[in-house]
Each structure stands twice: as C-alpha cells, then as structure tokens.
Amino acid sequence: MLAKLNSGSQLKIGAILNYAIIVLNTVVGLLYTPYMLRMMGQSEYGLYSLVASVISYLTILDLGFGNAIIRYTAKYRAENKV
C-alpha cells in the first residue's frame, strides 16, 4: 500500500505517526510514574530514577561512537581490510 503513495503522502503519514508515538510515550510515562511509586515506595523509586538518569546521561555521552563503529566496520569489511 505504501508503494502506491507518493512521497508527500508518505511524509505526512510519517509525521503523524511520529507525533502519535510522542503522545503515546507521554501518556504512558504519566501513568507509569504513579504506578511505580505505589509499587516501589518513595526511596526505591528515587533510587530507580537516579539510576535511570545516569543511564540516560551516559547514553547521550555516547556521542555517536556506536554508529561510527558500525559504519567503519562495515566499510573496512567491504574493502577487505579486516
């Protein structure tokens, strides 16, 4: 079905789906937080939030090294240098 759509229609559908995913993630996050607070308690949830924040910062600090490794590994394998 997507092959029949022109690129403008595909762009609109893609944008709508991206916004729908953003809204869904926000709603799930808003519902998930009170549930986790009830299940874990305040101190355990605080520790959970701290660990999640540290992991998020470390993910940001990756600086694209993971993608670079994949790119150059594929490039060197294609050139038979590995």
Backbone as a printed PyTorch tensor [residue, N CA C, xyz], in Angstrom:
tensor([[[ 0.8150, -1.1830,  0.0000],
         [ 0.0000,  0.0000,  0.0000],
         [ 0.8660,  1.2570,  0.0000]],

        [[ 1.9660,  1.2800,  0.7720],
         [ 2.8150,  2.4640,  0.8230],
         [ 3.5100,  2.7280, -0.4990]],

        [[ 3.6970,  1.6800, -1.3090],
         [ 4.3430,  1.8710, -2.6010],
         [ 3.4560,  2.7000, -3.5290]],

        [[ 2.1530,  2.6560, -3.3190],
         [ 1.2280,  3.3990, -4.1620],
         [ 1.1550,  4.8760, -3.7750]],

        [[ 1.5700,  5.2150, -2.5590],
         [ 1.5020,  6.5980, -2.0960],
         [ 2.6930,  7.3870, -2.6240]],

        [[ 2.4620,  8.6550, -2.9020],
         [ 3.5810,  9.4870, -3.3300],
         [ 4.3870,  9.9190, -2.1130]],

        [[ 5.5240, 10.5370, -2.3450],
         [ 6.4210, 10.8740, -1.2400],
         [ 5.8090, 11.9010, -0.2930]],

        [[ 4.9820, 12.8020, -0.7990],
         [ 4.3180, 13.7770,  0.0670],
         [ 3.3750, 13.1130,  1.0450]],

        [[ 2.6200, 12.1330,  0.5680],
         [ 1.7020, 11.4040,  1.4440],
         [ 2.4680, 10.5810,  2.4670]],

        [[ 3.5600,  9.9720,  2.0340],
         [ 4.3780,  9.1930,  2.9620],
         [ 4.9650, 10.0940,  4.0430]],

        [[ 5.3590, 11.2940,  3.6720],
         [ 5.9060, 12.2440,  4.6370],
         [ 4.8490, 12.6310,  5.6650]],

        [[ 3.6310, 12.8910,  5.2110],
         [ 2.5460, 13.2500,  6.1270],
         [ 2.2230, 12.0990,  7.0750]],

        [[ 2.1490, 10.8930,  6.5340],
         [ 1.8510,  9.7280,  7.3670],
         [ 2.9640,  9.5150,  8.3860]],

        [[ 4.2050,  9.6570,  7.9490],
         [ 5.3350,  9.5050,  8.8630],
         [ 5.3180, 10.5390,  9.9720]],

        [[ 4.9970, 11.7870,  9.6340],
         [ 4.9340, 12.8460, 10.6440],
         [ 3.8200, 12.5760, 11.6460]],

        [[ 2.6660, 12.1540, 11.1520],
         [ 1.5390, 11.8520, 12.0380],
         [ 1.8870, 10.6970, 12.9670]],

        [[ 2.5170,  9.6660, 12.4340],
         [ 2.9030,  8.5300, 13.2700],
         [ 3.9360,  8.9330, 14.3160]],

        [[ 4.8840,  9.7850, 13.9500],
         [ 5.8810, 10.2420, 14.9200],
         [ 5.2340, 11.0230, 16.0500]],

        [[ 4.2980, 11.9190, 15.7200],
         [ 3.6060, 12.6690, 16.7640],
         [ 2.7420, 11.7490, 17.6240]],

        [[ 2.1310, 10.7450, 17.0200],
         [ 1.3250,  9.7950, 17.7840],
         [ 2.1990,  9.0280, 18.7730]],

        [[ 3.3900,  8.6600, 18.3640],
         [ 4.3070,  7.9510, 19.2540],
         [ 4.7500,  8.8530, 20.4020]],

        [[ 5.0050, 10.1260, 20.1110],
         [ 5.3920, 11.0710, 21.1660],
         [ 4.2680, 11.2080, 22.1920]],

        [[ 3.0380, 11.3460, 21.7190],
         [ 1.8890, 11.4660, 22.6220],
         [ 1.7210, 10.1900, 23.4360]],

        [[ 1.8450,  9.0410, 22.7930],
         [ 1.7080,  7.7640, 23.4890],
         [ 2.7810,  7.6070, 24.5660]],

        [[ 4.0280,  7.9600, 24.2500],
         [ 5.1000,  7.8840, 25.2460],
         [ 4.8280,  8.8010, 26.4320]],

        [[ 4.2970,  9.9770, 26.1730],
         [ 3.9780, 10.9160, 27.2490],
         [ 2.8800, 10.3620, 28.1440]],

        [[ 1.8310,  9.8270, 27.5460],
         [ 0.7150,  9.2720, 28.3190],
         [ 1.1810,  8.0770, 29.1450]],

        [[ 1.9580,  7.1990, 28.5410],
         [ 2.4580,  6.0330, 29.2710],
         [ 3.3450,  6.4790, 30.4300]],

        [[ 4.1920,  7.4700, 30.2000],
         [ 5.0400,  7.9820, 31.2740],
         [ 4.2410,  8.5740, 32.4160]],

        [[ 3.1770,  9.2990, 32.0890],
         [ 2.3360,  9.8910, 33.1300],
         [ 1.5860,  8.8350, 33.9380]],

        [[ 1.2160,  7.7390, 33.3120],
         [ 0.5230,  6.6660, 34.0220],
         [ 1.4910,  5.7400, 34.7550]],

        [[ 2.6830,  5.5980, 34.2270],
         [ 3.6770,  4.6750, 34.7640],
         [ 4.2770,  5.1800, 36.0740]],

        [[ 4.4880,  6.4740, 36.1820],
         [ 5.1400,  7.0380, 37.3630],
         [ 4.3480,  6.7920, 38.6490]],

        [[ 3.0600,  7.1180, 38.7170],
         [ 2.3210,  6.8370, 39.9590],
         [ 2.2500,  5.3390, 40.2740]],

        [[ 2.1480,  4.5190, 39.2540],
         [ 2.1150,  3.0700, 39.4630],
         [ 3.4180,  2.5950, 40.0980]],

        [[ 4.5480,  3.0500, 39.5530],
         [ 5.8420,  2.6480, 40.1010],
         [ 6.0250,  3.1750, 41.5230]],

        [[ 5.5420,  4.3790, 41.7970],
         [ 5.6280,  4.9190, 43.1580],
         [ 4.8690,  4.0440, 44.1500]],

        [[ 3.6840,  3.6000, 43.7660],
         [ 2.9030,  2.7360, 44.6490],
         [ 3.5630,  1.3800, 44.8330]],

        [[ 4.1430,  0.8420, 43.7750],
         [ 4.7360, -0.4910, 43.8450],
         [ 6.0720, -0.4960, 44.5870]],

        [[ 6.8750,  0.5590, 44.4410],
         [ 8.2270,  0.5650, 45.0000],
         [ 8.3460,  1.3380, 46.3090]],

        [[ 7.6060,  2.3680, 46.4640],
         [ 7.8080,  3.2680, 47.5930],
         [ 8.6810,  4.4360, 47.1620]],

        [[ 8.7310,  5.4660, 48.0040],
         [ 9.4280,  6.6890, 47.6140],
         [10.9320,  6.5070, 47.5020]],

        [[11.5510,  5.8640, 48.4720],
         [13.0150,  5.7650, 48.4450],
         [13.4930,  4.8650, 47.3090]],

        [[12.8120,  3.7460, 47.0870],
         [13.2110,  2.8590, 45.9990],
         [12.9740,  3.5120, 44.6400]],

        [[11.8720,  4.2540, 44.5240],
         [11.6080,  4.9450, 43.2620],
         [12.6310,  6.0520, 43.0280]],

        [[13.0550,  6.7230, 44.0840],
         [14.1000,  7.7350, 43.9550],
         [15.3930,  7.1300, 43.4460]],

        [[15.7680,  5.9670, 43.9810],
         [16.9690,  5.2770, 43.5080],
         [16.8080,  4.8500, 42.0520]],

        [[15.6280,  4.3460, 41.7190],
         [15.3370,  3.9510, 40.3370],
         [15.4690,  5.1440, 39.3930]],

        [[14.9290,  6.2890, 39.7950],
         [15.0120,  7.4990, 38.9630],
         [16.4500,  7.9650, 38.8080]],

        [[17.2250,  7.8850, 39.8810],
         [18.6260,  8.2880, 39.8200],
         [19.4030,  7.4080, 38.8510]],

        [[19.2210,  6.1080, 38.9390],
         [19.9130,  5.1830, 38.0390],
         [19.4750,  5.4130, 36.5960]],

        [[18.1840,  5.6260, 36.3780],
         [17.6880,  5.8850, 35.0210],
         [18.2750,  7.1750, 34.4670]],

        [[18.4260,  8.1870, 35.3060],
         [19.0180,  9.4560, 34.8570],
         [20.4770,  9.2820, 34.4790]],

        [[21.2290,  8.5490, 35.2880],
         [22.6470,  8.3150, 34.9800],
         [22.7810,  7.5530, 33.6720]],

        [[21.9580,  6.5400, 33.4830],
         [21.9980,  5.7740, 32.2330],
         [21.6470,  6.6640, 31.0490]],

        [[20.6790,  7.5510, 31.2150],
         [20.3070,  8.4700, 30.1320],
         [21.4530,  9.3990, 29.7810]],

        [[22.1270,  9.9450, 30.7910],
         [23.2740, 10.8230, 30.5270],
         [24.3990, 10.0730, 29.8330]],

        [[24.6560,  8.8500, 30.2540],
         [25.7120,  8.0650, 29.6100],
         [25.3560,  7.7410, 28.1660]],

        [[24.0790,  7.5300, 27.8940],
         [23.6350,  7.2880, 26.5250],
         [23.8620,  8.5190, 25.6630]],

        [[23.5730,  9.6930, 26.2060],
         [23.8050, 10.9360, 25.4640],
         [25.2920, 11.1410, 25.2230]],

        [[26.1190, 10.7970, 26.2080],
         [27.5640, 10.9950, 26.0980],
         [28.2360, 10.0000, 25.1550]],

        [[27.4710,  9.0760, 24.6210],
         [27.9930,  8.1340, 23.6300],
         [28.5730,  8.8840, 22.4360]],

        [[28.0080, 10.0310, 22.1090],
         [28.4800, 10.9220, 21.0500],
         [28.5710, 10.2610, 19.6770]],

        [[27.7760,  9.2550, 19.4430],
         [27.7460,  8.6370, 18.1270],
         [28.8240,  7.6060, 17.8800]],

        [[29.5680,  7.2370, 18.9180],
         [30.6380,  6.2620, 18.7200],
         [30.0960,  4.9110, 18.2620]],

        [[28.9310,  4.5240, 18.7610],
         [28.3380,  3.2520, 18.3480],
         [28.0380,  3.2270, 16.8620]],

        [[27.4670,  4.3080, 16.3520],
         [27.1770,  4.3900, 14.9200],
         [28.4560,  4.4340, 14.0990]],

        [[29.4770,  5.1220, 14.6010],
         [30.7510,  5.1910, 13.8800],
         [31.4060,  3.8220, 13.8030]],

        [[31.3390,  3.0640, 14.8710],
         [31.9170,  1.7180, 14.8660],
         [31.2200,  0.8490, 13.8400]],

        [[29.9010,  0.9150, 13.7930],
         [29.1500,  0.1230, 12.8150],
         [29.5130,  0.5440, 11.4010]],

        [[29.5750,  1.8500, 11.1620],
         [29.8620,  2.3570,  9.8150],
         [31.2400,  1.9310,  9.3360]],

        [[32.2510,  2.1650, 10.1590],
         [33.6120,  1.8790,  9.7180],
         [33.9120,  0.3870,  9.6990]],

        [[33.2750, -0.3790, 10.5520],
         [33.4390, -1.8300, 10.4830],
         [32.8900, -2.3560,  9.1680]],

        [[31.7070, -1.8960,  8.7850],
         [31.1280, -2.3220,  7.5070],
         [31.9840, -1.8550,  6.3380]],

        [[32.4950, -0.6330,  6.4150],
         [33.3250, -0.0890,  5.3330],
         [34.5990, -0.9050,  5.1570]],

        [[35.2880, -1.1830,  6.2630],
         [36.5480, -1.9210,  6.1680],
         [36.3300, -3.3770,  5.7860]],

        [[35.2160, -3.9530,  6.1920],
         [34.9180, -5.3220,  5.7550],
         [34.6490, -5.3600,  4.2560]],

        [[33.9650, -4.3370,  3.7430],
         [33.6870, -4.2830,  2.3030],
         [34.9740, -4.1150,  1.5060]],

        [[35.9550, -3.4210,  2.0880],
         [37.2370, -3.2160,  1.4140],
         [38.2420, -4.3230,  1.7280]],

        [[37.8110, -5.3550,  2.4540],
         [38.6530, -6.4860,  2.8600],
         [39.8870, -6.0430,  3.6350]],

        [[39.7520, -5.0170,  4.4530],
         [40.8520, -4.5580,  5.2920],
         [40.7840, -5.1460,  6.7000]],

        [[39.7360, -5.9080,  6.9680],
         [39.6000, -6.5140,  8.2990],
         [39.7510, -7.9990,  8.1810]]])
